[in-house]
Short mmCIF file of C-alpha atoms (C1' of nucleotides) in Angstrom, two decimals:
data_model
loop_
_atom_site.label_atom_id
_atom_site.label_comp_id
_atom_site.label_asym_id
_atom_site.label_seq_id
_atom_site.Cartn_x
_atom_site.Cartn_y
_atom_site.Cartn_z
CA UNK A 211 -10.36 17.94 5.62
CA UNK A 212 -13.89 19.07 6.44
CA UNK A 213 -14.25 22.68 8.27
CA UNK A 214 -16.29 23.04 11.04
CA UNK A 215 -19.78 24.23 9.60
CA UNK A 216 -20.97 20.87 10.16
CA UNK A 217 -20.87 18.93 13.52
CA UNK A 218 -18.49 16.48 14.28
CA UNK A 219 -20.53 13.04 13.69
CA UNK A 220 -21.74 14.32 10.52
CA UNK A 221 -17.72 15.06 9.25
CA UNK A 222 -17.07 11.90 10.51
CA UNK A 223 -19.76 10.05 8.09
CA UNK A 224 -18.91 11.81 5.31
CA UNK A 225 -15.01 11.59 5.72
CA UNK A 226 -15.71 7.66 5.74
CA UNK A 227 -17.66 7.60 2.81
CA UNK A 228 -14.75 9.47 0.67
CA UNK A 229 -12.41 7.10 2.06
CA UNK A 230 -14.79 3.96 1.16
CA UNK A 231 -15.07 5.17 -2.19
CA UNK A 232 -11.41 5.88 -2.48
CA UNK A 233 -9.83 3.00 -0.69
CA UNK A 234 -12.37 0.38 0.55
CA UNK A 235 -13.02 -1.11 4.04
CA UNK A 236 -9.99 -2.42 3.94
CA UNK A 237 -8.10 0.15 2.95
CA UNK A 238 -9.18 2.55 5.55
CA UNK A 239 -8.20 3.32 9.03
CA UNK A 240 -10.03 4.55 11.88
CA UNK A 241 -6.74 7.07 11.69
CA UNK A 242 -7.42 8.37 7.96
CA UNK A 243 -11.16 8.85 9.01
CA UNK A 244 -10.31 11.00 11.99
CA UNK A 245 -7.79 12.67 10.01
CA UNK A 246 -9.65 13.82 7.42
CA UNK A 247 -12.68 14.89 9.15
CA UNK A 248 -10.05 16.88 11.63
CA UNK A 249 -11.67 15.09 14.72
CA UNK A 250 -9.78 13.05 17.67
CA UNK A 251 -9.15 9.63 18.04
CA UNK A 252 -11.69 10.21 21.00
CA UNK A 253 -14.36 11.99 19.36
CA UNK A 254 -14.64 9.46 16.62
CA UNK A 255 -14.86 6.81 19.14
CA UNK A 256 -17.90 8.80 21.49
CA UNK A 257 -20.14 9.46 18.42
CA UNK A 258 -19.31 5.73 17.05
CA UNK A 259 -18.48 2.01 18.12
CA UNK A 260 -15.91 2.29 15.79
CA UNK A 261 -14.54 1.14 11.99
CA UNK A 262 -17.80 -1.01 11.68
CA UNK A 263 -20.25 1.44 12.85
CA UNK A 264 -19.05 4.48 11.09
CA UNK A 265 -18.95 2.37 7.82
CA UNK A 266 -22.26 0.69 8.52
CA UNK A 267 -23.74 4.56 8.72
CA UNK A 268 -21.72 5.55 5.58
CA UNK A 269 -23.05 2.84 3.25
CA UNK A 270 -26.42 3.26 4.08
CA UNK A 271 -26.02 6.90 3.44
CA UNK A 272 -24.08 6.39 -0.57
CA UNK A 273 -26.63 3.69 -0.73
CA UNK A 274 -29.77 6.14 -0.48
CA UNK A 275 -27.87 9.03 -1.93
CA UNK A 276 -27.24 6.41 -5.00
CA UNK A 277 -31.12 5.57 -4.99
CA UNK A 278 -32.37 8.80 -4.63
CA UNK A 279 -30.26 10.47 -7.89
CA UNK A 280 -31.37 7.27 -9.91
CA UNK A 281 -34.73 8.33 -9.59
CA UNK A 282 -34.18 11.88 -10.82
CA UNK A 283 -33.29 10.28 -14.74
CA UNK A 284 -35.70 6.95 -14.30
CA UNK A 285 -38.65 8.76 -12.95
CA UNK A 286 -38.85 11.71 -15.12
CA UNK A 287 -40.89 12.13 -18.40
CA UNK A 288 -39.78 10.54 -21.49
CA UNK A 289 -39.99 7.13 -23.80
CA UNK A 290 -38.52 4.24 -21.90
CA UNK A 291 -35.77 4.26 -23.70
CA UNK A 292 -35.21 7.74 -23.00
CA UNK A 293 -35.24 7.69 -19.59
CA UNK A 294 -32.41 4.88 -19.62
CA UNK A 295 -30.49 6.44 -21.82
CA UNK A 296 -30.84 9.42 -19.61
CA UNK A 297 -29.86 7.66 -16.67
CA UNK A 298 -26.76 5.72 -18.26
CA UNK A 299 -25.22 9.15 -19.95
CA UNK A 300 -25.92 11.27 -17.03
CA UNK A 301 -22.81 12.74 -15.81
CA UNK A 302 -20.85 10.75 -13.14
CA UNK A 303 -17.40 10.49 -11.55
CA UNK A 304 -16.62 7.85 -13.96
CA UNK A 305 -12.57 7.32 -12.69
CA UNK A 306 -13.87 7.43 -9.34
CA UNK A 307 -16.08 4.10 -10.40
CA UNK A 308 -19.25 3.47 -7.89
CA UNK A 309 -19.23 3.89 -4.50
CA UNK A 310 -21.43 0.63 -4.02
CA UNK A 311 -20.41 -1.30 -6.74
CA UNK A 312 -16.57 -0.96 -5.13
CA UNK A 313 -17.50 -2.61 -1.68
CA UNK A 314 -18.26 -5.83 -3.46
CA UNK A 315 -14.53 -6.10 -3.93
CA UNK A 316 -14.14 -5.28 -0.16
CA UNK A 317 -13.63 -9.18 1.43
CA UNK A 318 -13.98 -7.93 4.72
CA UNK A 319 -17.47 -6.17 3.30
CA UNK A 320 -19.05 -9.14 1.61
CA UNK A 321 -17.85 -11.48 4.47
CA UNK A 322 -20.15 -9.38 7.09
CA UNK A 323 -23.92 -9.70 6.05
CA UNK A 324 -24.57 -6.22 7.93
CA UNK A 325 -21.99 -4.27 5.73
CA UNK A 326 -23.39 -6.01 2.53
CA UNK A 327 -27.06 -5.98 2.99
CA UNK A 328 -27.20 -2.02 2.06
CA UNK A 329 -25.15 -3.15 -1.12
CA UNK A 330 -27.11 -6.06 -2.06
CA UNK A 331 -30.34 -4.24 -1.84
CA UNK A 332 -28.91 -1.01 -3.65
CA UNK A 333 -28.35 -3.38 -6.89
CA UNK A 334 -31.95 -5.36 -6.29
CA UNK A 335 -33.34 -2.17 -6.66
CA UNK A 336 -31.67 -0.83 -9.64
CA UNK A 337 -32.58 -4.01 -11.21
CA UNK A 338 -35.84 -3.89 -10.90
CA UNK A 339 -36.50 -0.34 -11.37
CA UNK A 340 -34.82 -0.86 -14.81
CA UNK A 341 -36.48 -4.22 -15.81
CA UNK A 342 -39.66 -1.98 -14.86
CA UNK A 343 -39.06 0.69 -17.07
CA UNK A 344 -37.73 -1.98 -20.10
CA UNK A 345 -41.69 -3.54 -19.57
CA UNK A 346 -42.94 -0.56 -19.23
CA UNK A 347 -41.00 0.73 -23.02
CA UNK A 348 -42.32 -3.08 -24.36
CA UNK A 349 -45.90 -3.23 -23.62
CA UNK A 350 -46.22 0.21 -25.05
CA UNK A 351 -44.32 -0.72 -28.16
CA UNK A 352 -41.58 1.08 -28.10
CA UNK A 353 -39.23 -1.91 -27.67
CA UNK A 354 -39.44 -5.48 -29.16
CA UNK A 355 -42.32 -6.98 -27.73
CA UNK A 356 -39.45 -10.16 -27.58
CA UNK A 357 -37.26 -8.67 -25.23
CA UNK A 358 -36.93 -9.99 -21.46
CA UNK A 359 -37.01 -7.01 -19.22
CA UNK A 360 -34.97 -8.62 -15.80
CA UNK A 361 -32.43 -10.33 -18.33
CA UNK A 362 -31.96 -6.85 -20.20
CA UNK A 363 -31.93 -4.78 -17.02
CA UNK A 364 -28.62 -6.83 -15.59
CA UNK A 365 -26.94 -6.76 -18.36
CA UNK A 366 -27.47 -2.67 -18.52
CA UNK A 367 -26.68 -2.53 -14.44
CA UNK A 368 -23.12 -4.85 -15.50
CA UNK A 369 -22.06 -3.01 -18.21
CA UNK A 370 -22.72 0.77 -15.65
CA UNK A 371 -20.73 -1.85 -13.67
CA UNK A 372 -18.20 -3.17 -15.80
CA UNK A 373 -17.75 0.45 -17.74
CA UNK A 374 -16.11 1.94 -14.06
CA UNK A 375 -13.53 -1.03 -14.41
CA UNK A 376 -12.81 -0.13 -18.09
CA UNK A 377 -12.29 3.10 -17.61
CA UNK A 378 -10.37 2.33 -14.31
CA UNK A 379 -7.96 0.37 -15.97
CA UNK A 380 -7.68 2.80 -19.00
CA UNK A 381 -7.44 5.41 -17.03
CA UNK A 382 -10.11 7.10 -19.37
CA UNK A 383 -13.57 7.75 -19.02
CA UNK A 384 -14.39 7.63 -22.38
CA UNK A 385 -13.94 3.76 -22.31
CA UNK A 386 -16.67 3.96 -19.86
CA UNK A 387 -18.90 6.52 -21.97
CA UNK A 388 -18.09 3.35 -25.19
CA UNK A 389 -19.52 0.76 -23.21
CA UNK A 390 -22.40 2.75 -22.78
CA UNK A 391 -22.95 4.04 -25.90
CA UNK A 392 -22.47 -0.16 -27.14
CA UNK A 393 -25.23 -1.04 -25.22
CA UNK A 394 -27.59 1.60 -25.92
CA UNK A 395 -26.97 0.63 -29.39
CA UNK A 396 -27.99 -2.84 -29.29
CA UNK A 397 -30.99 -1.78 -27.72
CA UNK A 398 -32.42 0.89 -29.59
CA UNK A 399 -31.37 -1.89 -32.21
CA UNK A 400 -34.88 -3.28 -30.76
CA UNK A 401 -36.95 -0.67 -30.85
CA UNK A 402 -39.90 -1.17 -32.69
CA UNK A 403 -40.23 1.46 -35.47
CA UNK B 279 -0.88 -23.85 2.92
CA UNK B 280 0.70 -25.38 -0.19
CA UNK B 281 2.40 -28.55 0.06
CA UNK B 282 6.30 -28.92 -0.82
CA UNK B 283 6.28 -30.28 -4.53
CA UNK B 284 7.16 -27.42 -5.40
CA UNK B 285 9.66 -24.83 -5.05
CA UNK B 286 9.61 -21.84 -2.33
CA UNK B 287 9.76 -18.93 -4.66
CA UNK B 288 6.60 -20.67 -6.44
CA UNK B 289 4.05 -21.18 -3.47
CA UNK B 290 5.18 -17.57 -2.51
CA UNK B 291 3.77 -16.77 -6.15
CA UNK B 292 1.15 -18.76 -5.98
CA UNK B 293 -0.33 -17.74 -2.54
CA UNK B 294 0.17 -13.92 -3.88
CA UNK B 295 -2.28 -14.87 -6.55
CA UNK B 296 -4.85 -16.29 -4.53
CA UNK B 297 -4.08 -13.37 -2.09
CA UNK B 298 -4.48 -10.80 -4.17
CA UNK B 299 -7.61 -12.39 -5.87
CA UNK B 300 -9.76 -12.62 -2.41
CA UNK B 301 -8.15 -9.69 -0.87
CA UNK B 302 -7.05 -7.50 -3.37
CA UNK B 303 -3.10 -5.81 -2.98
CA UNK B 304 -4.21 -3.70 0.16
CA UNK B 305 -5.56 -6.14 1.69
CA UNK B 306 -2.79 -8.51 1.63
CA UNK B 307 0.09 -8.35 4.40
CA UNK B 308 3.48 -10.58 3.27
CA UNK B 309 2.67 -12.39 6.66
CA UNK B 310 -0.62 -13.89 5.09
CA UNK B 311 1.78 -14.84 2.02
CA UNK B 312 4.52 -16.29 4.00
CA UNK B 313 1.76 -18.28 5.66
CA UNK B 314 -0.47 -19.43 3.21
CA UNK B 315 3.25 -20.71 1.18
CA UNK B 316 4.70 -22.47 4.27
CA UNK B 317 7.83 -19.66 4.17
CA UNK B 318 9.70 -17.87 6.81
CA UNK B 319 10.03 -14.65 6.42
CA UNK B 320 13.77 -14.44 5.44
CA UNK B 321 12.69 -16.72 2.74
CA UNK B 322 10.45 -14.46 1.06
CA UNK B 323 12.93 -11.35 1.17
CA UNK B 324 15.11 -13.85 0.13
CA UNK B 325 13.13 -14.48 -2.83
CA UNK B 326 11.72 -11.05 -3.53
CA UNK B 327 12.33 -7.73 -2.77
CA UNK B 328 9.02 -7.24 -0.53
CA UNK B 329 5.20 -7.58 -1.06
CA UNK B 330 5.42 -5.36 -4.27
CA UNK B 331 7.82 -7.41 -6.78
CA UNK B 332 6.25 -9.95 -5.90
CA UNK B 333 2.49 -8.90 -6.09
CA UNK B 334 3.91 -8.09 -9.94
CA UNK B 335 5.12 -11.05 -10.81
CA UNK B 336 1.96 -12.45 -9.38
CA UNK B 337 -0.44 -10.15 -11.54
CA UNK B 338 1.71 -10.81 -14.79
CA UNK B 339 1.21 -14.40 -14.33
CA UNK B 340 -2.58 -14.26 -13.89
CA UNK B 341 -3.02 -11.59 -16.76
CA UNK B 342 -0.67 -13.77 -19.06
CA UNK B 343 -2.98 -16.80 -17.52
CA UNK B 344 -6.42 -14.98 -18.29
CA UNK B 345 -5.39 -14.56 -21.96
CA UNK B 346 -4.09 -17.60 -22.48
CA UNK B 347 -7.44 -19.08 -21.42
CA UNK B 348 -9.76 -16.90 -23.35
CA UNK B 349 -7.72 -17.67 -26.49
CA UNK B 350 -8.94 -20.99 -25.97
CA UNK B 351 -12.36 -20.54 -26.53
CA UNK B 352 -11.64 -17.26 -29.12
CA UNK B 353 -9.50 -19.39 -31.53
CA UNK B 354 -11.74 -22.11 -31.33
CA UNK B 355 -13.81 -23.01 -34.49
CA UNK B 356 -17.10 -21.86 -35.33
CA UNK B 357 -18.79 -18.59 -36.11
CA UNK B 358 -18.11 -15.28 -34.29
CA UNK B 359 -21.12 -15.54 -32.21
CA UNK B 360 -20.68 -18.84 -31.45
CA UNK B 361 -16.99 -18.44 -30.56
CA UNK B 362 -17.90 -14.95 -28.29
CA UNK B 363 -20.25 -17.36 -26.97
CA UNK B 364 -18.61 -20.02 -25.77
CA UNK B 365 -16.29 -17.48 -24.23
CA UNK B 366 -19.02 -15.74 -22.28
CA UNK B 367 -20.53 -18.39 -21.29
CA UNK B 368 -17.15 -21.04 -20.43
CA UNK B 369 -16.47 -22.14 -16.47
CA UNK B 370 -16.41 -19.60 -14.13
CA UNK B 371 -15.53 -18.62 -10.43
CA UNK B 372 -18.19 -16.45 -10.71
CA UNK B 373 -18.54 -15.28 -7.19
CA UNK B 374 -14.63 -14.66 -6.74
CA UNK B 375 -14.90 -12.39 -9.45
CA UNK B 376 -11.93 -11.45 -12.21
CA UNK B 377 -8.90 -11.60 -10.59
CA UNK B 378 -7.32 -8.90 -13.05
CA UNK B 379 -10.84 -6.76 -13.09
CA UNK B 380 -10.84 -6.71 -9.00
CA UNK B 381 -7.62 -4.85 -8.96
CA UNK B 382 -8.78 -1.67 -10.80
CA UNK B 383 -10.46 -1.30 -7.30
CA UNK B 384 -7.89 -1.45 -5.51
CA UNK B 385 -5.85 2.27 -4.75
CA UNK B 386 -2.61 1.40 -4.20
CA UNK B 387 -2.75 -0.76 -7.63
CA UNK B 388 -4.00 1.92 -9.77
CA UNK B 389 -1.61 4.80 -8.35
CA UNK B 390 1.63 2.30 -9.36
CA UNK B 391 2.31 1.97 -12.72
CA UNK B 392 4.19 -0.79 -12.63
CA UNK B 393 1.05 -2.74 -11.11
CA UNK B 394 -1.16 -1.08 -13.31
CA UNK B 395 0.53 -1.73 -16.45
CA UNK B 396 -0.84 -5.51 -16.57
CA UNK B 397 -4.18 -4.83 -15.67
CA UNK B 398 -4.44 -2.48 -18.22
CA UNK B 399 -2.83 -4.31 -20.80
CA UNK B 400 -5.20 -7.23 -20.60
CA UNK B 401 -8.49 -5.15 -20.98
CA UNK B 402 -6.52 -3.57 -24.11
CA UNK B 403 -6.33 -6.78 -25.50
CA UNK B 404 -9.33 -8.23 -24.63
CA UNK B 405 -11.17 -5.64 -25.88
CA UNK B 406 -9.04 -5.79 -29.12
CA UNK B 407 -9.64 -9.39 -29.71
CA UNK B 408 -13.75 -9.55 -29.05
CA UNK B 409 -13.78 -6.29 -31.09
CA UNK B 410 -11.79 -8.16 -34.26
CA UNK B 411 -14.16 -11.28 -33.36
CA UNK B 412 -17.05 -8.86 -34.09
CA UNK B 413 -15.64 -7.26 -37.07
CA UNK B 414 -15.38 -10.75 -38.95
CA UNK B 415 -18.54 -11.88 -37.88
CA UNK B 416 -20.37 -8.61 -39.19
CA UNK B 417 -18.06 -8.79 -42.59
CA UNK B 418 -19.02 -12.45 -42.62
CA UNK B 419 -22.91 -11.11 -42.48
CA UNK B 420 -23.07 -13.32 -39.62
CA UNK B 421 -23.96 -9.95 -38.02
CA UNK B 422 -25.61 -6.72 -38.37
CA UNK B 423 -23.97 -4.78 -40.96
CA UNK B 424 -24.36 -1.88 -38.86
CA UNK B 425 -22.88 -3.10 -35.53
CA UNK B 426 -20.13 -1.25 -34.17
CA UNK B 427 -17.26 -3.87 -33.19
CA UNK B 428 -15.15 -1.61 -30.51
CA UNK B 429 -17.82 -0.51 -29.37
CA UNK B 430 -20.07 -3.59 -28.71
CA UNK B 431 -16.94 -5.17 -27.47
CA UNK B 432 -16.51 -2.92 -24.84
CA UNK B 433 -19.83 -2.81 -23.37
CA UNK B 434 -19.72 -7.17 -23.82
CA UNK B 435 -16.17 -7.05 -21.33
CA UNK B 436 -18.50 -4.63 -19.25
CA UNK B 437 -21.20 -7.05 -18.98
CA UNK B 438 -18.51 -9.74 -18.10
CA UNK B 439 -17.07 -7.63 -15.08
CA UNK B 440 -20.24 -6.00 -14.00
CA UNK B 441 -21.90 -9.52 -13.75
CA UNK B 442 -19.34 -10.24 -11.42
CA UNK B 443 -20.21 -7.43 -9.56
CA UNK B 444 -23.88 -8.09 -9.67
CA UNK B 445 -23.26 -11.77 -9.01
CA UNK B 446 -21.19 -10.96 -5.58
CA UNK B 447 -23.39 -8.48 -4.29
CA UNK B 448 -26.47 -10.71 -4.90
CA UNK B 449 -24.08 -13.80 -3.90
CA UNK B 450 -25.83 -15.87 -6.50
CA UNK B 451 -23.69 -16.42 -9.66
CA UNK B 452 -26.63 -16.85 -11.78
CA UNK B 453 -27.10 -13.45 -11.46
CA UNK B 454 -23.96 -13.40 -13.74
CA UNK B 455 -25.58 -15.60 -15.87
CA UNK B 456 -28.63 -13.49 -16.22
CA UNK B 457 -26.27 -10.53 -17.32
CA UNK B 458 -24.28 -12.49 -19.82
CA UNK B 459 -27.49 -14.09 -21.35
CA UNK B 460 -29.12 -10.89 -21.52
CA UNK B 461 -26.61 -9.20 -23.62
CA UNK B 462 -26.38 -12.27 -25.64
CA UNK B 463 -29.98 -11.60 -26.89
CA UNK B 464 -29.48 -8.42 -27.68
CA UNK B 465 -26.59 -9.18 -29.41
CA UNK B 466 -28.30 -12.54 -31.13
CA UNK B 467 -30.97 -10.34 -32.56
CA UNK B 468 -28.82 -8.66 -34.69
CA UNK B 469 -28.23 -11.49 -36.42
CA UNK B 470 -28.89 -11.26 -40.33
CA UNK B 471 -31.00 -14.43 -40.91
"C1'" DG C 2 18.32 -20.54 1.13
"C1'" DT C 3 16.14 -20.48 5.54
"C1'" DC C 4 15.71 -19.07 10.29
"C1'" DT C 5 15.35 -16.02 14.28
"C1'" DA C 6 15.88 -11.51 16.22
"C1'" DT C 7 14.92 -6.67 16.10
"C1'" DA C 8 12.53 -2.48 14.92
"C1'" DA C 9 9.82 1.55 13.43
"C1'" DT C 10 5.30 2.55 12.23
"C1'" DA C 11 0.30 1.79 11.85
"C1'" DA C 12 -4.21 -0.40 13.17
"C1'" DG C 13 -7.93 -0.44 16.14
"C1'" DA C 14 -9.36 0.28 20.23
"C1'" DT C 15 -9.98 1.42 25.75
"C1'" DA C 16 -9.45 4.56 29.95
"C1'" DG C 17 -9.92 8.35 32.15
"C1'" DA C 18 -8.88 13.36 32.67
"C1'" DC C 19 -10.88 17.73 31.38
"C1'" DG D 21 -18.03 15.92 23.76
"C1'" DT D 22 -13.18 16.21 23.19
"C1'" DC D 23 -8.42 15.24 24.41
"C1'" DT D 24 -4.30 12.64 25.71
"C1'" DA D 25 -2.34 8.39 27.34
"C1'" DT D 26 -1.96 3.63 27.02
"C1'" DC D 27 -2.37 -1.03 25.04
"C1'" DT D 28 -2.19 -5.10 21.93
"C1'" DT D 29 -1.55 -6.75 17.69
"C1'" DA D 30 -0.26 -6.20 12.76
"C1'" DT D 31 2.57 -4.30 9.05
"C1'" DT D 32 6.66 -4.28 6.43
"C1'" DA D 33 10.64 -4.65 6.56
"C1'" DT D 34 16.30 -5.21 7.90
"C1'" DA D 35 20.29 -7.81 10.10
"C1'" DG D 36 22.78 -11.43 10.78
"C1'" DA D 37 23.28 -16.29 12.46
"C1'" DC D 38 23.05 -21.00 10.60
#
DNA sequence: GTCTATAATAAGATAGAC
DNA sequence: GTCTATCTTATTATAGAC
């Protein structure tokens, strides 16, 4: 439970986001939100429509958040591949998995085109800022002048992706830190020397 | 709703899969079950013990499923690449995503052992099976004599569950394709010639 | 084996007092 | 802005008749 040294609304937002991360759409109630941010059933519903809204406001918040500390690895100095690598080792709350990744398991989340816009966009991004940054590393010879930069950069967003579900299952973030590592191999496998 | 040519205590199995596979566990009520079978109530405590024995039989069939089908295009003939291939690149519900990989989402799944157990097991034996794949490929000198098999077998299931991920936040399943394909390449151009 | 009560608790909100 | 009351509908069963 949040203490009071931020307003209401604002314990509210971030009490949903946990939960979204840590049980879905689904698998939280307006209760566990209120709960959690130690507000009333009232409060939550005078600062918000209710479930919807307050999720609506939460996603678009991890989805910025998630944006904003990509760009710290991808946009600082470095080789192409260094940046990536950068990005994809950077330390993360692998057993947690992603926060935006997780909603596209959420039925009730990918059914409502409000909820999933923020998500859909989040991973558009990624993709291209990667597929960028792979050009970027090939026209200045440091990768294989052969390699396809939007086919490379999905296939490093699925395996960020589908190393949280590895380790989730596992139970062990290391699986996730392997999956990485296997990637990264196979393309510094293509660097140009 | 399934139709009666066949048995109670199988449609109530059956609906749990295809429950749990759009919903996930939490989002699944034993009314939506009951429904989706054509059983009463009584009938499915009759059956089962409540929504949890039978969302485990249900997950044990669909892991024991998902194996069974991979095997089929793992054991087929050919090389390695050819066979890890034809696996990545078989029939898909792409945009319903992994039935077994969804549930590593889901909280109440991954805080019961019992549930987990499955889940877990079929990743460790997935994983396992590309990775041996791999190895006899590389000793073959099909592949790179220098690729790591557990480790490029892990990040290739990663690709495989994150393009799901990718796929159903973009709601295009080519986007899975895209993911698969890409790794393929990199994977292809460690070839030895 | 299947059906119909019955029931305690939670979900997801609205109403109106303070 | 927050609180308590109230409401309807699910959830997840149990009990016992048929």
């Amino acid at each position: 439970m949040y203490t009071a040294w931020v307003n209401t609304s604002e314990r509210l937002i971030e009490s949903t986001r946990e939960l979204l991360w840590e049980r879905g759409y689904v698998g939280t109630s307006p209760k566990a939100i209120q709960q959690r941010a130690g507000a009333g059933q009232g409060s939550m519903y005078h600062h918000f429509a209710g479930k919807h809204e307050l999720a609506l406001t939460a996603i678009r918040r991890t989805a910025d958040d998630m944006r904003a500390r990509a760009e710290e690895q991808l946009s600082a100095p470095g080789t192409a591949l260094e940046r990536l690598t950068a990005y994809l080792l950077r330390e993360r709350d692998v057993l947690k998995g992603c926060p935006i990744g997780r909603l596209t398991q959420d039925p009730d989340v990918m059914a409502d085109p409000v909820l999933r816009a923020p998500v859909d966009e989040t991973f558009v991004w990624l993709r291209g800022r990667l597929a960028d940054i792979l050009a970027e590393g090939r026209d200045r010879g440091e990768l294989d002048a052969a390699l396809d930069p939007a086919g490379t950069a999905s296939a490093v967003v699925a395996v960020l992706q589908g190393g949280y579900v590895l380790a989730r299952a596992a139970d062990s973030a290391e699986l996730f830190h392997t999956a990485v590592t296997g990637v990264l191999a196979l393309l510094s496998s293509r660097t140009t020397p």
